mmCIF file of C-alpha atoms in Angstrom:
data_model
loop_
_atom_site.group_PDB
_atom_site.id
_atom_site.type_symbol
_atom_site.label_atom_id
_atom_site.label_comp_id
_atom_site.label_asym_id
_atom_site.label_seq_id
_atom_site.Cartn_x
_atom_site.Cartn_y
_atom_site.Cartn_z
ATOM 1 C CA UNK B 1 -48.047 26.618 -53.628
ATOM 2 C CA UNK B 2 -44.231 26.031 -53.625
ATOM 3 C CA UNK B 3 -42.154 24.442 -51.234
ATOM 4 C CA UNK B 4 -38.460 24.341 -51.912
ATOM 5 C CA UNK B 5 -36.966 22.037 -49.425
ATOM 6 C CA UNK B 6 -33.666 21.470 -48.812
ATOM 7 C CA UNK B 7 -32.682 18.453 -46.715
ATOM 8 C CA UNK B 8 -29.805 19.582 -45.373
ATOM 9 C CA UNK B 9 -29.728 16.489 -42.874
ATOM 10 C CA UNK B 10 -30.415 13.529 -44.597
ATOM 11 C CA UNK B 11 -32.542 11.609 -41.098
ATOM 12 C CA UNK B 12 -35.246 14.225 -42.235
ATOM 13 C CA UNK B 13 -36.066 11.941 -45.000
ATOM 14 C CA UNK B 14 -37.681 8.990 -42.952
ATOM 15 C CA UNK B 15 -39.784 11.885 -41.315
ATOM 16 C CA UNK B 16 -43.197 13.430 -43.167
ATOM 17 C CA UNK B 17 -42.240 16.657 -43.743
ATOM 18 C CA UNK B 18 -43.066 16.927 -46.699
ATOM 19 C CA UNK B 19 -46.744 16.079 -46.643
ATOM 20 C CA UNK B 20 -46.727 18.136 -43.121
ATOM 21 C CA UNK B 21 -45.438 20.757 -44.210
ATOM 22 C CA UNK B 22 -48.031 21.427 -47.696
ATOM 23 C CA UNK B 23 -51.194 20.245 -45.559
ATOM 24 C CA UNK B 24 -49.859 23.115 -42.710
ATOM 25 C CA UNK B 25 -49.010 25.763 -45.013
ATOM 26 C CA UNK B 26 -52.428 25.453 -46.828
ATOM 27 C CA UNK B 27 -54.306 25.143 -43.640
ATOM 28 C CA UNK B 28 -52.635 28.607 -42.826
ATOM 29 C CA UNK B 29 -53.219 30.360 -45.935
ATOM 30 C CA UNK B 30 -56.971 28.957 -45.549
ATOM 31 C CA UNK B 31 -57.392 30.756 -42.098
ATOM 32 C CA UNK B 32 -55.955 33.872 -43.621
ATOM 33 C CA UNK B 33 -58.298 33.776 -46.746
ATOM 34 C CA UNK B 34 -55.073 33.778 -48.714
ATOM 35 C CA UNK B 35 -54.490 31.965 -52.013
ATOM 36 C CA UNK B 36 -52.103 29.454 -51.444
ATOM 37 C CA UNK B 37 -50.888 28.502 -55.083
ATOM 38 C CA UNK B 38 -49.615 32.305 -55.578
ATOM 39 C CA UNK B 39 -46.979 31.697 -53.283
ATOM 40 C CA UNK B 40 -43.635 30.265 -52.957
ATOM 41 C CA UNK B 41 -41.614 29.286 -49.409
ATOM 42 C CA UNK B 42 -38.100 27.701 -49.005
ATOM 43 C CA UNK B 43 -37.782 25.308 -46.277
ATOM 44 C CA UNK B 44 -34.404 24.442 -44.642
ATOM 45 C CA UNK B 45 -34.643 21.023 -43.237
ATOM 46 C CA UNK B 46 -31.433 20.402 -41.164
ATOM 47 C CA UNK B 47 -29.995 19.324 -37.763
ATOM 48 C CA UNK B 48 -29.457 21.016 -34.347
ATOM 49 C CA UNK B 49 -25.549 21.869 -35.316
ATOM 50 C CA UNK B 50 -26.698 24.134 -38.381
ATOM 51 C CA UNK B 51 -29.169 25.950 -36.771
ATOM 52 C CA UNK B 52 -27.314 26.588 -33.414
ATOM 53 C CA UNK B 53 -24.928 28.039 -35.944
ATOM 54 C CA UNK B 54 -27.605 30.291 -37.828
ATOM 55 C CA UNK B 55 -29.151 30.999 -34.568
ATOM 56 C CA UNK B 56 -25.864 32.896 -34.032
ATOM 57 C CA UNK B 57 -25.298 34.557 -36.757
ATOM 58 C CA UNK B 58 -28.617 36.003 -37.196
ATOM 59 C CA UNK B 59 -29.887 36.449 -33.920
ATOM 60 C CA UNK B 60 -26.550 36.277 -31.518
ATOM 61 C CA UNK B 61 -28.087 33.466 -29.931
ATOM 62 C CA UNK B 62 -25.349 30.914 -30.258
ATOM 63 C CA UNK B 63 -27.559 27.691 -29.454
ATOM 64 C CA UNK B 64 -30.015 25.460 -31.136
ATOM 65 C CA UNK B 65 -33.770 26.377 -31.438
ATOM 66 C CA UNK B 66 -36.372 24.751 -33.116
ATOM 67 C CA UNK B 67 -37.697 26.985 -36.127
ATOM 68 C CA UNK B 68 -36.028 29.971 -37.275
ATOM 69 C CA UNK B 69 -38.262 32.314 -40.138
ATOM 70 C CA UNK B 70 -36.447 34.618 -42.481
ATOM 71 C CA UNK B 71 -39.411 36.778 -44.390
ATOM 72 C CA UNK B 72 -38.542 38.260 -47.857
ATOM 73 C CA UNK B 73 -40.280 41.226 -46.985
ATOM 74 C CA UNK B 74 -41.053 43.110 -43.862
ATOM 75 C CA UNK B 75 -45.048 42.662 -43.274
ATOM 76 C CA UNK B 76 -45.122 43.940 -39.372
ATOM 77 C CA UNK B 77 -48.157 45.555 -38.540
ATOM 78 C CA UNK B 78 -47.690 49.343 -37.143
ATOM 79 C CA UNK B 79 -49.255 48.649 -33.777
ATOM 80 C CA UNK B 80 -49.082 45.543 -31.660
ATOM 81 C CA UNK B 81 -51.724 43.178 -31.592
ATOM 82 C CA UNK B 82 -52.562 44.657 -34.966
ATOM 83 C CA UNK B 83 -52.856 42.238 -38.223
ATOM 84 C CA UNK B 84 -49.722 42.405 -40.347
ATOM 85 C CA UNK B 85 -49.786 43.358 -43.530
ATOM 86 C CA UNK B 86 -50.615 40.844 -45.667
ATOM 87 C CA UNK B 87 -49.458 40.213 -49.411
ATOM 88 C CA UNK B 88 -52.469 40.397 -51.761
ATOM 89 C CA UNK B 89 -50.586 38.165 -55.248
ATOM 90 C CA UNK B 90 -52.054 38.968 -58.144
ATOM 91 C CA UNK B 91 -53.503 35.967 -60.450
ATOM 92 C CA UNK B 92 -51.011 37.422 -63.557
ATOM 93 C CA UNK B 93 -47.916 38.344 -61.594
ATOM 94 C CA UNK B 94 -45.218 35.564 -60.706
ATOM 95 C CA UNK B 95 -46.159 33.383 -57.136
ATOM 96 C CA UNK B 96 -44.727 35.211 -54.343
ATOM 97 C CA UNK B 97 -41.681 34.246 -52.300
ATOM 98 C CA UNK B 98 -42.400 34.255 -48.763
ATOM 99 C CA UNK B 99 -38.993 33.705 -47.422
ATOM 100 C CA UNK B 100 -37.096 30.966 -45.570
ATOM 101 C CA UNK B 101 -37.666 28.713 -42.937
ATOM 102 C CA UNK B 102 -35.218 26.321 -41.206
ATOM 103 C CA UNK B 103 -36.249 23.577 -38.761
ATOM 104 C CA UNK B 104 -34.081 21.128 -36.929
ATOM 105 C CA UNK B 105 -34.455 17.997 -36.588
ATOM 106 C CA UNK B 106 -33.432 17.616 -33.560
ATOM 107 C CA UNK B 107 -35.070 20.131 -31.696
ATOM 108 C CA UNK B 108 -37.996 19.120 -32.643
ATOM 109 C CA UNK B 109 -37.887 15.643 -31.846
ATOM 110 C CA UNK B 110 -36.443 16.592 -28.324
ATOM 111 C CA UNK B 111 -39.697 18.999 -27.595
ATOM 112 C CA UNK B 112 -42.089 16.406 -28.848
ATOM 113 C CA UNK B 113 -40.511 13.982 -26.399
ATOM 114 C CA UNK B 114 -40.698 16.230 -23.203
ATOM 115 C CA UNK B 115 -44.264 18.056 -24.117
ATOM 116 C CA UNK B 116 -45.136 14.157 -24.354
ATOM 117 C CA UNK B 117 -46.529 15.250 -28.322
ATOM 118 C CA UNK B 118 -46.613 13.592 -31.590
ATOM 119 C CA UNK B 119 -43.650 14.665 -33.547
ATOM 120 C CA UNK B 120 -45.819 15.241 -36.521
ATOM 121 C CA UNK B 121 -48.007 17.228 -34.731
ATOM 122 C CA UNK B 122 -45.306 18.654 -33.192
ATOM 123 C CA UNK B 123 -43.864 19.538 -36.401
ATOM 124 C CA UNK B 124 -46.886 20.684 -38.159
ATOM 125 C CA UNK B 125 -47.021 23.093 -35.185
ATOM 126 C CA UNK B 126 -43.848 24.606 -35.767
ATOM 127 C CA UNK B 127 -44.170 24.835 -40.007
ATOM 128 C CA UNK B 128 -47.480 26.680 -39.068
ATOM 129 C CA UNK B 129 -45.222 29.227 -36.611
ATOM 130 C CA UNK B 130 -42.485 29.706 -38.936
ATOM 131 C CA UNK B 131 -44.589 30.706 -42.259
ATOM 132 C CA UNK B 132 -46.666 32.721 -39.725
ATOM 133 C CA UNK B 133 -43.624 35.137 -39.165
ATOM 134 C CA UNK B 134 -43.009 34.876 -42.981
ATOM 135 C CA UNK B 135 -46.333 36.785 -43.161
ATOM 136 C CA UNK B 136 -45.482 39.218 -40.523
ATOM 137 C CA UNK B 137 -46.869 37.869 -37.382
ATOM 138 C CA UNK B 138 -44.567 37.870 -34.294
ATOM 139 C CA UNK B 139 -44.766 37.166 -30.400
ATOM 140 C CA UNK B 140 -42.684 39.980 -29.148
ATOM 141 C CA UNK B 141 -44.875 41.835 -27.039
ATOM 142 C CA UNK B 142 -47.991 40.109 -25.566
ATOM 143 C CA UNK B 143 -50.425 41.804 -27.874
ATOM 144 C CA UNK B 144 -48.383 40.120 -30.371
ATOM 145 C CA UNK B 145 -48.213 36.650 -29.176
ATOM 146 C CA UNK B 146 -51.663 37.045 -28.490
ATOM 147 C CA UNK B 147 -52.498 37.084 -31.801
ATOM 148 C CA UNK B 148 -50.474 34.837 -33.318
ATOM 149 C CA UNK B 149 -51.152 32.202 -30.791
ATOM 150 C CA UNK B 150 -54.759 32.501 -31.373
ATOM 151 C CA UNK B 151 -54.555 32.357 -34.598
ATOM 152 C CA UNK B 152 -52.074 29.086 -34.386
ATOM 153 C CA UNK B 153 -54.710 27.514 -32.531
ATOM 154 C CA UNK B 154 -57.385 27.700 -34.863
ATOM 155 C CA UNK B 155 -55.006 26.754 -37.822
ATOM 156 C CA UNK B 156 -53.978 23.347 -35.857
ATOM 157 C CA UNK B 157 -57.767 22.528 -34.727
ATOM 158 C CA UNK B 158 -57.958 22.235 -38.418
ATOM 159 C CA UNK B 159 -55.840 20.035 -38.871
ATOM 160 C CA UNK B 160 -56.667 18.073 -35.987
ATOM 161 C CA UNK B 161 -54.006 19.317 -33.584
ATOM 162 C CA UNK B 162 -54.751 20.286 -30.293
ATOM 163 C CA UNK B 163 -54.287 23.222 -28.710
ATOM 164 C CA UNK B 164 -50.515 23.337 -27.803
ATOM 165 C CA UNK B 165 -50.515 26.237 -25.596
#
């Protein structure tokens, strides 16, 4: 596995992202029964300003949020509540990019605070979310979410986490 990380804030550096961020990614391509070395995600790692201004531009939603997921490929499933479609990479082709994720810093630390949660759990919680929609999962509808959630649970009892739902 690949993780291209950009620090666009440099206060993300005293943090553990980047240890987080490989142990949740593998524990998510574990509960999937995916390969994780076949695949390749870029990770945006910046503050509340730059992703309040992405927010906007991508989703008209001129404010900061915590994680925002841009897939490389459209994996929805065709009904809700329905598995997405999943890449299957091929042990001779090229890893596969994923997409993008950006997280802020901010955000993040603000949530942790107020849910009372470790930050790095806190954090591993929302890597785990964001490479989740990379793969095509989404929390739309409640069939959706349903899904997802589960499944987000049972990655983060993995790793320790408890249920943060």
């Amino acid at each position: 596995m690949e993780i291209d990380i950009l620090f666009d804030d440099p206060a993300w550096e005293a943090t553990a992202i980047e240890p987080l961020a490989a142990a949740a990614f593998r524990a998510t391509f574990a509960a999937l029964d995916l390969p994780a070395d076949r695949f390749i995600i870029s990770l945006l790692a910046c503050d509340d300003a730059r992703i309040a201004m992405l927010n906007g531009e991508f989703r008209g939603k001129a404010a900061a949020t915590n994680v925002l997921s841009w897939p490389a490929e459209d994996r929805a499933a065709d009904r809700a509540g329905d598995m997405p479609h999943l890449p299957a990479p091929v042990v001779q082709d090229p890893p596969v990019e994923l997409g993008d994720i950006a997280i802020a810093l901010g955000v993040v630390t603000r949530e942790a605070l107020e849910a009372e949660k470790s930050f790095d759990h806190h954090l591993s919680h929302l890597l785990v979310h964001g490479l989740l929609h990379l793969l095509g999962f989404d929390h739309i509808n409640d069939a959706d979410a349903a899904l997802m959630e589960g499944l987000e649970t049972r990655i983060l009892a993995r790793l320790g986490i408890a249920d943060p739902y």
